[in-house]
XYZ file of C-alpha atoms in Angstrom:
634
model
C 0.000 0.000 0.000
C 0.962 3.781 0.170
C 4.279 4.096 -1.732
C 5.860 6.989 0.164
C 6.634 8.956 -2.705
C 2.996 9.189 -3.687
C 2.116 9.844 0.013
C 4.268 12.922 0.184
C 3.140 14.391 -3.349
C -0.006 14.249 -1.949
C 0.596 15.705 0.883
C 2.694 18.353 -0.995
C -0.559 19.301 -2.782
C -2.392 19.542 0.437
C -4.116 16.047 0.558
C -3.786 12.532 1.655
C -3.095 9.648 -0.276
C -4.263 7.354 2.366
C -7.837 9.133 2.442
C -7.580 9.161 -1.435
C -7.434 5.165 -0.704
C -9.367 3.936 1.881
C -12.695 6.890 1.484
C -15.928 4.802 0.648
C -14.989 5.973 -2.691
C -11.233 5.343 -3.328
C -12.314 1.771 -4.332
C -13.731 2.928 -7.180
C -10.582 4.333 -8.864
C -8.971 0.769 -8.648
C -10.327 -0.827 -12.048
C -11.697 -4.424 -10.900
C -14.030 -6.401 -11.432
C -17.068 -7.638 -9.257
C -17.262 -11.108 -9.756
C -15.435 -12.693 -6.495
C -16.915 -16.160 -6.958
C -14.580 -19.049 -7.050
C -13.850 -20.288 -10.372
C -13.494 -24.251 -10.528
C -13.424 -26.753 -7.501
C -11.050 -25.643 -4.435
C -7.609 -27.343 -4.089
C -7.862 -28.678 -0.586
C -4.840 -30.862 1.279
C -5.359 -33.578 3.908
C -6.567 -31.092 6.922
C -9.328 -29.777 4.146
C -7.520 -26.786 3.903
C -6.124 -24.284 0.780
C -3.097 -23.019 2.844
C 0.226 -23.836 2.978
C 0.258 -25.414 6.583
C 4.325 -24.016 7.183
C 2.838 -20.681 7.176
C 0.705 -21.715 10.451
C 4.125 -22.190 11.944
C 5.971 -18.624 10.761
C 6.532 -15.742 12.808
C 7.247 -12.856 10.486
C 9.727 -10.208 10.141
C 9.539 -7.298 8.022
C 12.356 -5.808 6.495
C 12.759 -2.502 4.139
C 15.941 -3.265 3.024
C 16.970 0.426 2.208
C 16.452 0.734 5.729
C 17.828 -2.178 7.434
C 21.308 -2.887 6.945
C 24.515 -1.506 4.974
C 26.309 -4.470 4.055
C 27.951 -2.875 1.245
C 28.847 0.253 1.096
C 30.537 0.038 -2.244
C 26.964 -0.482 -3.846
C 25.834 2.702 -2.328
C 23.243 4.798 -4.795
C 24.217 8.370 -6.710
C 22.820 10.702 -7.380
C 22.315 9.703 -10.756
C 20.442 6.850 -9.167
C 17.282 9.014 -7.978
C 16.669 10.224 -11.674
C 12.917 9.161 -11.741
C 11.882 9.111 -8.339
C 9.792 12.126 -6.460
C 10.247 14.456 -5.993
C 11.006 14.980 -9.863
C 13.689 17.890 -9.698
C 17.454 16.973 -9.099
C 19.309 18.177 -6.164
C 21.657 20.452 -6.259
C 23.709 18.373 -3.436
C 23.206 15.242 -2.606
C 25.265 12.098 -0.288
C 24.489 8.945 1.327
C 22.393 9.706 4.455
C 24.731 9.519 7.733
C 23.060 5.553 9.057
C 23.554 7.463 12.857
C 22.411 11.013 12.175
C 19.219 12.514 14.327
C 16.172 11.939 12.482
C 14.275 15.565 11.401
C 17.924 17.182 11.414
C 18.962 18.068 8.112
C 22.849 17.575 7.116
C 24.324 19.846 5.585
C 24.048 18.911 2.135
C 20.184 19.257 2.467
C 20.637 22.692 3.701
C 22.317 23.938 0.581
C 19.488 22.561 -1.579
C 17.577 25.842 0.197
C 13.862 23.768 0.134
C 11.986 24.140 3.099
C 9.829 20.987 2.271
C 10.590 18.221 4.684
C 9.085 15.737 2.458
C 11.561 16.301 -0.336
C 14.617 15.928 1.825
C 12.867 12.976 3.309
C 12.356 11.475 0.313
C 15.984 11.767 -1.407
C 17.617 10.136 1.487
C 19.489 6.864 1.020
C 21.141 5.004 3.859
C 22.786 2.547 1.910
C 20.759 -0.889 3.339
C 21.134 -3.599 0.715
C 20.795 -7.425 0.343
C 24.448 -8.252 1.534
C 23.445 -6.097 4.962
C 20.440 -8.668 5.133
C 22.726 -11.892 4.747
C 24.637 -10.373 7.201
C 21.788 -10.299 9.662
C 19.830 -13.543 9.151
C 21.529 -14.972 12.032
C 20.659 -12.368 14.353
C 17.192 -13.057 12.714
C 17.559 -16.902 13.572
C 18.535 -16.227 16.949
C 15.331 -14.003 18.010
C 13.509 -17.157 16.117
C 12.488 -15.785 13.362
C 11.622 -18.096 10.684
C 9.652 -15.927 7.865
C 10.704 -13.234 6.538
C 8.864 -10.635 4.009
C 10.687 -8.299 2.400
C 9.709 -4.917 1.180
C 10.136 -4.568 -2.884
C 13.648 -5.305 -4.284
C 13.498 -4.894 -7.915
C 15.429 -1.798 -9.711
C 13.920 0.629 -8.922
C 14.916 4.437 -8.251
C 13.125 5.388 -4.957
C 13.737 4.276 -1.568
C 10.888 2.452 -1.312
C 10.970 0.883 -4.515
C 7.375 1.032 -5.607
C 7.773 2.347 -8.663
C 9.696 -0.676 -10.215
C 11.784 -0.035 -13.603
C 11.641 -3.943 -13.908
C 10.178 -7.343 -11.950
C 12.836 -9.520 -13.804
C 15.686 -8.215 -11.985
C 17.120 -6.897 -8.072
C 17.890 -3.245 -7.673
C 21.542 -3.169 -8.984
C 22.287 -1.099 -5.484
C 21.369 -3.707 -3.654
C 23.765 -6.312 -5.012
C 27.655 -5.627 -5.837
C 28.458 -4.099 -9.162
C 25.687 -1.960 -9.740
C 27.843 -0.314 -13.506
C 28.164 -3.886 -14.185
C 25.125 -4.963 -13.832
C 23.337 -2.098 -15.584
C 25.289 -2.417 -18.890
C 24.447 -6.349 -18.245
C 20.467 -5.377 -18.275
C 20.919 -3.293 -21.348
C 21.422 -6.013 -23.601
C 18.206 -8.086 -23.012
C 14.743 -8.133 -24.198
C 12.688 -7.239 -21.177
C 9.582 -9.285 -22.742
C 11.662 -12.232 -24.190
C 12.853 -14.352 -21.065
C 14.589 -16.418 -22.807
C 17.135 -13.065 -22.890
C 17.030 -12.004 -19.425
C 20.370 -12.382 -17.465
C 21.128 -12.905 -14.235
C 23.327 -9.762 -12.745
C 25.379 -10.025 -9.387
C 22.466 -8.280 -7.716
C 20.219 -11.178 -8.966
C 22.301 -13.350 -7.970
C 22.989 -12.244 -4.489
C 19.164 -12.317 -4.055
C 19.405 -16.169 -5.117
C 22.479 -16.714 -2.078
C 19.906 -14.663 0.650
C 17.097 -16.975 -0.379
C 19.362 -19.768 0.009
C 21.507 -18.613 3.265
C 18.046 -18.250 4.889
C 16.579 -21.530 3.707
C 19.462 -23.392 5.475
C 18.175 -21.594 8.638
C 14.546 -22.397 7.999
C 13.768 -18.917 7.544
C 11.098 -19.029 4.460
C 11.342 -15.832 1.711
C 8.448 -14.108 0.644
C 8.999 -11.188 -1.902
C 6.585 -7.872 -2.396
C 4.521 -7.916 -6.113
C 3.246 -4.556 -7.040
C 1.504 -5.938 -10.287
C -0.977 -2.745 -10.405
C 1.413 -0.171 -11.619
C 5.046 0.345 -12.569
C 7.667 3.436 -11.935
C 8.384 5.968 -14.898
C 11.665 4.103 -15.102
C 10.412 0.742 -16.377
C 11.399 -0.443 -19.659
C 8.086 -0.483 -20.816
C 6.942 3.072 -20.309
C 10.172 4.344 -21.185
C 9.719 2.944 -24.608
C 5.735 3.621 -24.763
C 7.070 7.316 -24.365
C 9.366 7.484 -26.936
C 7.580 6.046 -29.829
C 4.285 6.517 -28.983
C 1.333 4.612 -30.796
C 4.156 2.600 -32.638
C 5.368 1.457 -29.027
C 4.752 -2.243 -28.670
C 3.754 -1.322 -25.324
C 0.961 0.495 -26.758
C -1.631 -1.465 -24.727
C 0.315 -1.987 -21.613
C -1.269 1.251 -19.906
C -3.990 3.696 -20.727
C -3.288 6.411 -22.472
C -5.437 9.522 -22.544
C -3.379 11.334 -25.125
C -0.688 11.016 -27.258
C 1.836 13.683 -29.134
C 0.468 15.452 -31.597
C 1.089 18.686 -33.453
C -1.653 19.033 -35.521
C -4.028 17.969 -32.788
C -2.481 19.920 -30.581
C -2.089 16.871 -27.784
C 0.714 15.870 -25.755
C 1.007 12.452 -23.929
C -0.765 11.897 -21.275
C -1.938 8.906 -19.365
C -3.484 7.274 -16.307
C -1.185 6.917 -13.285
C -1.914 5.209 -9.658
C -4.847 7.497 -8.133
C -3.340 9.888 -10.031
C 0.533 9.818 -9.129
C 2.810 10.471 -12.624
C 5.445 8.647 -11.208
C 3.340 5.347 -11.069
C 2.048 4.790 -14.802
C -1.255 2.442 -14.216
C -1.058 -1.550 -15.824
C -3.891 -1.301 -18.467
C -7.049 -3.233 -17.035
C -10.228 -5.016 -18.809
C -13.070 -6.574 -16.711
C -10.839 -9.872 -16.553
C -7.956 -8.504 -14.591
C -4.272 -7.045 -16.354
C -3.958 -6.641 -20.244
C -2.327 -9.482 -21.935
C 1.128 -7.815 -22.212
C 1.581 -7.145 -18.389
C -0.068 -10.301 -17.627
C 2.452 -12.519 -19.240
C 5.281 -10.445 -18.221
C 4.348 -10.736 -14.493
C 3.607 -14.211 -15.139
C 7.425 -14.883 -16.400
C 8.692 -13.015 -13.682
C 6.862 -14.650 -10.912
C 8.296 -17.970 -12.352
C 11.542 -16.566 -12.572
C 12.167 -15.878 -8.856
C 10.103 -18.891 -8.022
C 12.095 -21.426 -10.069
C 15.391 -19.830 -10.598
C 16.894 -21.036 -13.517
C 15.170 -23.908 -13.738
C 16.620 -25.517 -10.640
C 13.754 -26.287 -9.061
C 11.035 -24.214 -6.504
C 13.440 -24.961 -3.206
C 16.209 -22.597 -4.233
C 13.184 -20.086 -5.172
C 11.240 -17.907 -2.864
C 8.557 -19.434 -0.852
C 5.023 -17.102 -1.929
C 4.352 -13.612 -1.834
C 3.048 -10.089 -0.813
C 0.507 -8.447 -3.116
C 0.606 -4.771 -2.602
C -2.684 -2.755 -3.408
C -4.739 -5.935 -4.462
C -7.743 -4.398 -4.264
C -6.406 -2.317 -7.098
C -6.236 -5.301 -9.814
C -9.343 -7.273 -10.916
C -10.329 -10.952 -9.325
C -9.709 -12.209 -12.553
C -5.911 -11.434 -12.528
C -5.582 -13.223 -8.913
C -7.549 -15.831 -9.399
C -5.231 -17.276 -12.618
C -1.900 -15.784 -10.752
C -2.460 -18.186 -7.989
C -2.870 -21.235 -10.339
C 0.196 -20.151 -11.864
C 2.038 -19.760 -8.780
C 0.454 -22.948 -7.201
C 1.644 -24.876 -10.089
C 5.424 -23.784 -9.638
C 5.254 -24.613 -5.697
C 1.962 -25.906 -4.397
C 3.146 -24.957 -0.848
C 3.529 -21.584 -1.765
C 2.186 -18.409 0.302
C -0.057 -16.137 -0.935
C -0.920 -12.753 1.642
C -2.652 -9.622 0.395
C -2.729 -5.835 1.271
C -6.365 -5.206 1.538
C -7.219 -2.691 4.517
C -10.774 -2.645 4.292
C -13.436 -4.303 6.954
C -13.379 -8.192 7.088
C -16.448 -8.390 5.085
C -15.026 -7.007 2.182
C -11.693 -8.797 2.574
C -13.528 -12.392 2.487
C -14.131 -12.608 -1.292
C -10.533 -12.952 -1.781
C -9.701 -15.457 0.546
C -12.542 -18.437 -0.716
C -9.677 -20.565 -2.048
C -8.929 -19.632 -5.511
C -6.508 -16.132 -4.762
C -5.217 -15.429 -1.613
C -4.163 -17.416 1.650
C -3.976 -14.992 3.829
C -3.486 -11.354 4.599
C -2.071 -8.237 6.102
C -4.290 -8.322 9.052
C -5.040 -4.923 10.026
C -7.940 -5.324 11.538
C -6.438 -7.416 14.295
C -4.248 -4.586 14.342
C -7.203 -1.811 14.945
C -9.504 -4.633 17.383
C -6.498 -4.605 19.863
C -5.755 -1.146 19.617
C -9.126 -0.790 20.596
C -8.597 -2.976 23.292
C -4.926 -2.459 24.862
C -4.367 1.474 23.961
C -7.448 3.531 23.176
C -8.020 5.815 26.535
C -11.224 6.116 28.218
C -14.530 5.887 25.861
C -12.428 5.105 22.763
C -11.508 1.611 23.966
C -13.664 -1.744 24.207
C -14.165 -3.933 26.829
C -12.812 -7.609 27.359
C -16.388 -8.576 25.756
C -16.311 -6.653 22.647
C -12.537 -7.665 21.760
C -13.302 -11.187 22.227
C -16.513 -10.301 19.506
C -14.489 -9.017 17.120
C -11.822 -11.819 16.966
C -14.043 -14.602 17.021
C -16.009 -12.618 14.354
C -12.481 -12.179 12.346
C -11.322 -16.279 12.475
C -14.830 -17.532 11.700
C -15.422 -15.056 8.736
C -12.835 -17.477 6.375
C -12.635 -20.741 5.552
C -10.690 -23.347 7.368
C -7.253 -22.406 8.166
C -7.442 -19.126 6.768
C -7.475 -17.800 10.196
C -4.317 -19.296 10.996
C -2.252 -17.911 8.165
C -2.899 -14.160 8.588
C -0.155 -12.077 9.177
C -1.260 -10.574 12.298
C 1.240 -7.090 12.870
C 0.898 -3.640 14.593
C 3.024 -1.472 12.598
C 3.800 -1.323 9.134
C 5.897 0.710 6.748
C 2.272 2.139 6.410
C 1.482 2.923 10.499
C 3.188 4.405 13.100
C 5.184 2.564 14.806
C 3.696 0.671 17.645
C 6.042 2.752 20.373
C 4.801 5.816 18.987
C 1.229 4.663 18.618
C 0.891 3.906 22.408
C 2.465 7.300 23.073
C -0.006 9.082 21.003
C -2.682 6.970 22.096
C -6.084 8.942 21.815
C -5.219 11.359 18.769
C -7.630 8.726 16.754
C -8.698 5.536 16.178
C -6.058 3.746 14.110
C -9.389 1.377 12.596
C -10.394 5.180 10.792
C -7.105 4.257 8.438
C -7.371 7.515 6.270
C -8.380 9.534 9.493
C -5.449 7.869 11.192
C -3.117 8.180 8.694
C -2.965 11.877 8.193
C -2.918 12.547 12.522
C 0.144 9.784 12.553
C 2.418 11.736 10.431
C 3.972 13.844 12.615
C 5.346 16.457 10.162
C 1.854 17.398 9.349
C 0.377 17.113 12.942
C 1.806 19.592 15.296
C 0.208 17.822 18.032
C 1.671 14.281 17.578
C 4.452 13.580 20.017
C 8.001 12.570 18.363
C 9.429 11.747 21.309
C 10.828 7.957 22.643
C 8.468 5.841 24.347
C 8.770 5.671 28.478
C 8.688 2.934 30.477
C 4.972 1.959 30.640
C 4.076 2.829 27.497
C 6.959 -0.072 26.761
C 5.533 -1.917 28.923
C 2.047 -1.959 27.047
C 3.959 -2.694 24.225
C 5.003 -5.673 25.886
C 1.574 -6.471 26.957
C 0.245 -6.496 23.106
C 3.587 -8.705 22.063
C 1.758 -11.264 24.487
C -1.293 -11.218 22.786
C 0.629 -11.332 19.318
C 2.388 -14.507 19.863
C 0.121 -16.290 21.586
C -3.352 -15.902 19.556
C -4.326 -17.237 16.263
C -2.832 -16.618 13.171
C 0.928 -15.776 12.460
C 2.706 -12.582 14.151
C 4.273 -10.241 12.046
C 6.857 -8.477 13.705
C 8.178 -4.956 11.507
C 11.923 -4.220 11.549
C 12.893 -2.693 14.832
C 9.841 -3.173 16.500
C 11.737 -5.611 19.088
C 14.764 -3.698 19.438
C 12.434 -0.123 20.986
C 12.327 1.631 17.601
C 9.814 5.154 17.510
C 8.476 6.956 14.766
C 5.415 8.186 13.253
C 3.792 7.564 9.779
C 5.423 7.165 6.672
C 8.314 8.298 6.193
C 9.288 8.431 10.364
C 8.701 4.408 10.602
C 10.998 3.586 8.203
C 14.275 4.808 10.047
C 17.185 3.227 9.656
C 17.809 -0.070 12.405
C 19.096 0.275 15.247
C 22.572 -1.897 15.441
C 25.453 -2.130 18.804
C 27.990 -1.451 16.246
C 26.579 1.715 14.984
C 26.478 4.946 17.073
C 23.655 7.185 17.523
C 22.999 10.648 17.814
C 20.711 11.898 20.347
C 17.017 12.992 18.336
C 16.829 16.324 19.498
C 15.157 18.094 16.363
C 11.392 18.340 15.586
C 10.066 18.201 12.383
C 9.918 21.786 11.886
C 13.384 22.275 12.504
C 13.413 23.436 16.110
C 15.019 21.261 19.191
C 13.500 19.322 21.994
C 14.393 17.339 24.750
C 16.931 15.122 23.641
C 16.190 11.156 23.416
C 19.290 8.488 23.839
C 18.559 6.575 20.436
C 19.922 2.632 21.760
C 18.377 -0.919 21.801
C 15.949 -1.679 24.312
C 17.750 -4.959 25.324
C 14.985 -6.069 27.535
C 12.082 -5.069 25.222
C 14.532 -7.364 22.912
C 14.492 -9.881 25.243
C 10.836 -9.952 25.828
C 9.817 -10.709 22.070
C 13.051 -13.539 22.055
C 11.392 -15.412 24.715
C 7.921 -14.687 23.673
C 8.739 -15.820 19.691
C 10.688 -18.939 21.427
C 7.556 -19.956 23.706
C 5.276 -19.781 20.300
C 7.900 -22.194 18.797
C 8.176 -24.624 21.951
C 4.253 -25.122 22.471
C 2.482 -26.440 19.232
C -0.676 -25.544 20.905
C 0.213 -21.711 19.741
C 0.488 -22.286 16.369
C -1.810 -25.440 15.431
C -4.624 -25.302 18.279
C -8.105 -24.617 19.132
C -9.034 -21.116 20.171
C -11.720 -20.933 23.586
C -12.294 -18.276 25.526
C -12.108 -18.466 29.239
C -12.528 -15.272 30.065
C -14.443 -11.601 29.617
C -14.672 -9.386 32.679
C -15.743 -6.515 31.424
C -15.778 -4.634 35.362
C -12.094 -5.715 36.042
C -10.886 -5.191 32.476
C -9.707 -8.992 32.486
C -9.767 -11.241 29.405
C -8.232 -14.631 28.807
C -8.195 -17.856 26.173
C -7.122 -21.264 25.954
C -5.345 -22.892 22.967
C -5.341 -26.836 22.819
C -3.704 -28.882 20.566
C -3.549 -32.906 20.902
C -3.564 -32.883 25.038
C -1.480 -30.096 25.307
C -3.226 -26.892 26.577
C -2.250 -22.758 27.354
C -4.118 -20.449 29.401
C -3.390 -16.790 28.160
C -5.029 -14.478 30.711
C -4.603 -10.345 30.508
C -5.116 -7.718 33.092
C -5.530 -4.999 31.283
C -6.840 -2.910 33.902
C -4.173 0.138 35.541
C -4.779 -1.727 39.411
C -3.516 -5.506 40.258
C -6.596 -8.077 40.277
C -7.079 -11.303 41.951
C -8.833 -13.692 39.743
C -9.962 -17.346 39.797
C -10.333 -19.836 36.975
C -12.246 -22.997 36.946
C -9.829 -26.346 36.546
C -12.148 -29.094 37.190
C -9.318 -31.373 35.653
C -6.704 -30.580 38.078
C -4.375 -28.957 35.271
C -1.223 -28.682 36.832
C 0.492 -25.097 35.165
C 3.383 -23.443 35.020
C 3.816 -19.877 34.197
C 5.818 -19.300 31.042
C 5.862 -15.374 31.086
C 6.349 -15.215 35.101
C 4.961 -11.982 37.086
C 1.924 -13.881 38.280
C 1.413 -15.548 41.735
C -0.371 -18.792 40.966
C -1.986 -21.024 43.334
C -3.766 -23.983 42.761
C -6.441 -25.648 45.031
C -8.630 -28.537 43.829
C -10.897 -27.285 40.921
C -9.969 -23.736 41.097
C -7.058 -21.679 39.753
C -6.150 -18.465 41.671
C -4.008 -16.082 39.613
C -2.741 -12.228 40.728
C -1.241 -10.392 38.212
C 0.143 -6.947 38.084
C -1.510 -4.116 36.384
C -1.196 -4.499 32.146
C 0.593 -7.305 32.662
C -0.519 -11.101 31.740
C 0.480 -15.046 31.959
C 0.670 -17.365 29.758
C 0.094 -20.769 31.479
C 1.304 -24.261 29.939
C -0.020 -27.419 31.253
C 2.341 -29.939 32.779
């Protein structure tokens, strides 16, 4: 969703490309189709199921890898490389971004470009993260027991975020090591004649992540934005230049084209209206036939890597804006990429209310999805102040209502996150906790960005705002479906909306400056900018408890408790004779509570802070205010 570029133009211009999307009427720009129903009989496995059952089993990490790591600073963009990204005019200066610099401070080299638009700065910075700084990382990933990882797009592209892709056939040449090399090397193919593509170093280095992590049992997912392209793609370069005799004529829609005697220029369609994102041509069956079998050849591509089989491919994928491309499209995509690898995992962007999300996940498109609205139910729950929250009663509604809208084991596939490269960042969130409701998404979005909020607070979260944080990483790791954990999350990151959650991560070998600058330019109290070890710790042990009890990932879902007066709310998960009590006190005061055991479960506390006693068929628990325990049977 939301490529940052486009979110800043529209800012720029004094609106909001999140309330462009997500109005009652932002639907209507994408060009779909209506006709949801399954096509054909449902592919079910042994369980009676359409999903890949690994993916019941992941706990997710999120990486923008402009952002993450700089593995390579050889590899590191120019400013030649921004040519076609917003903003549209050149710099006058430019440099690679200090990784350690304070956040809103401009360096120098912004300065002398004499703009007084924050977005623009914001938006030519590069920090130099690339694939090799990922590689690098995976075992830190493996070690916090991580064991899925989605990565934000990596095809060339010239924008940070890399929405705007100049190809799908090939990795970002700055990611990988020769980007000169592998530039002339992408010159002298035919982008729509595979059998001429060539693998470049950066390619290849994508090929030695996907394999480095498979020998960890960390699964690869890669982000498809099949609903639009950047100015910088092959094809629209070449639609440009020659026009109607363009052989990628029908690959967008064009409202105009260059002509004299007419007295036209060229003009067409671009994302909700972004020039920078040229719009795939559409009919009422999904994609026109020449971005259709391009996508098609590229899917297979990083799927089946020369040939060699699906293992040394990636394992599924991340469809950005599906709402924005026809049923039609996803429906033959997935037999495409089900044919490659059967096991493959399929999750969508769709924000939208779980009744509208439903028609894509019947069997025949999607497995699973970005699950926002588990994201806005327990922000309801564990942040909103005073009348904007919901009780223990009305949470428990709203998930069971969420895992019995799908079909069988839908429900245990979601990705279910917090923040995003699209929210705040959870730290930030709780701090700012009552400037909206976070389930009003275009509401939301525009109060979350902090450079056009004066009001929203930049600073570091405290210790019980952490500590709610905390409380929510409980409920993440222990509920149905699969967390989703965004880069830096664990580690104490802060930050608002797009761009201010997609700072660079925080490493012990890097040093920090102190954030001591606001976004319009004056200071503030300074923050120490370091890694929360024990916020750190909390998700290792947490992610590691998931892992050790199969009852987490695989089992039943019953609710044991709603106490609306005492703000108290707890589940069991069973699977095959093994059973956990999750119980929350999400009331500000310690409570006293007692469960029912008629079985004489013996328990031990996994998360520890509660007092436990046991006396024939009841369980007495005290736990500490916003606190919880997660109780495994003997």
């Amino acid at each position: 969703m939301n490529k940052s570029s486009s979110s800043f133009l529209f800012r720029s211009l004094g609106l909001s490309l999140a309330s462009i999307l997500y109005c009652q009427t932002a639907f209507a720009v994408c060009a779909t189709d209506t006709d949801a129903s399954p096509k054909g009989p449902i592919q079910l496995n042994a369980q009676g199921e359409f999903v890949p059952q690994w993916a019941k089993k992941a706990v997710w990490y999120q990486v923008f890898p402009e952002r993450f790591r700089d593995g390579d600073s050889s590899n590191n963009p120019t400013k030649q490389d921004l040519v076609g990204a917003d903003p549209a005019e050149p710099p006058k200066e430019w440099q690679v971004h200090p990784w350690g610099s304070d956040w809103f401070e401009l360096q120098a080299y912004e300065q002398a470009n004499g703009e007084k638009e924050l977005w623009k700065h914001m938006l030519r910075r590069r920090y130099g993260g690339d694939l090799q700084g990922i590689i690098d990382k995976l075992d830190y990933l493996q070690d916090m027991g991580i064991n899925a990882l989605y990565l934000n797009p990596v095809f060339d592209s010239p924008s940070l975020h890399k929405y705007d892709a100049a190809s799908y056939h090939h990795i970002d040449p700055n990611f990988g090591p020769d980007p000169e090399g592998d530039r002339k090397l992408m010159a002298s193919e035919n982008a729509t004649d595979p059998a001429s593509w060539v693998w470049t170093q950066a390619d290849e280095l994508a090929l030695k992540l996907i394999s480095q992590a498979h020998k960890r049992g960390i699964q690869v997912i890669f982000d498809g934005v099949f609903n639009h392209m950047g100015i910088n793609s092959f094809a629209f370069q070449d639609l440009k230049k020659n026009q109607q005799d363009s052989p990628y004529k029908d690959w967008f829609t064009v409202t105009s084209w260059d002509d004299e005697k007419a007295g036209t220029t060229f003009a067409y369609e671009g994302w909700f209206g972004v020039p920078s994102l040229p719009e795939f041509k559409e009919d009422g069956k999904g994609l026109a036939p020449g971005p259709k079998e391009y996508i098609f050849a590229a899917t297979e591509r990083w799927m089946n890597p020369k040939g060699q089989g699906a293992a040394q491919g990636i394992d599924g994928w991340r469809l950005d804006v599906a709402f924005c491309v026809a049923h039609g499209f996803w429906k033959d995509w997935r037999k495409h990429v089900k044919s490659i690898n059967p096991d493959a995992y399929l999750t969508a962007e769709i924000v939208d209310t779980p009744k509208n999300v439903k028609p894509y996940m019947q069997g025949d498109e999607f497995d699973g999805e970005m699950n926002y609205n588990f994201a806005f139910a327990s922000s309801e729950f564990f942040f909103n102040p005073g009348d904007m929250s919901i009780s223990p009663s009305e949470f428990d509604t709203k998930l069971r209502e969420m895992r019995n809208l799908y079909p069988k084991g839908v429900a245990y596939v979601t990705q279910n996150l917090f923040g995003s490269h699209d929210a705040n960042r959870i730290g930030s969130h709780i701090v700012n906790r009552g400037i909206g409701n976070f389930a009003d998404w275009g509401t939301y979005f525009n109060l979350s960005q902090a450079a056009s909020n004066p009001d929203y607070q930049v600073r570091k979260p405290n210790e019980q705002e952490i500590r709610l944080q905390k409380l929510f990483a409980v409920m993440q790791m222990t509920y149905v479906g699969a967390p989703m954990i965004y880069y830096g999350d664990e580690v104490g990151m802060w930050g608002g909306n797009d761009p201010d959650d997609r700072k660079p991560m925080l490493w012990p070998d890097i040093e920090y400056d102190d954030e001591v600058y606001l976004p319009d330019g004056n200071k503030r109290q300074p923050d120490k900018v370091n890694i929360n070890t024990e916020l750190q710790a909390h998700y290792k042990k947490l992610i590691h408890m998931r892992h050790q009890n199969p009852a987490l990932t695989l089992g039943s879902f019953t609710t044991l408790l709603t106490d609306d007066k005492k703000d108290l709310y707890g589940y069991e998960r069973e699977y095959q004779g093994q059973r956990v009590w999750v119980i929350f006190n999400n009331s500000d005061q310690e409570q006293q509570l007692t469960l029912d055991n008629p079985q004489h479960y013996q328990f031990t506390d996994s998360l520890s802070g509660a007092k436990i006693t046991q006396q024939q068929d009841v369980l007495s628990i005290r736990l500490p205010r916003k606190w919880a325990a997660v109780l495994v049977k003997g």
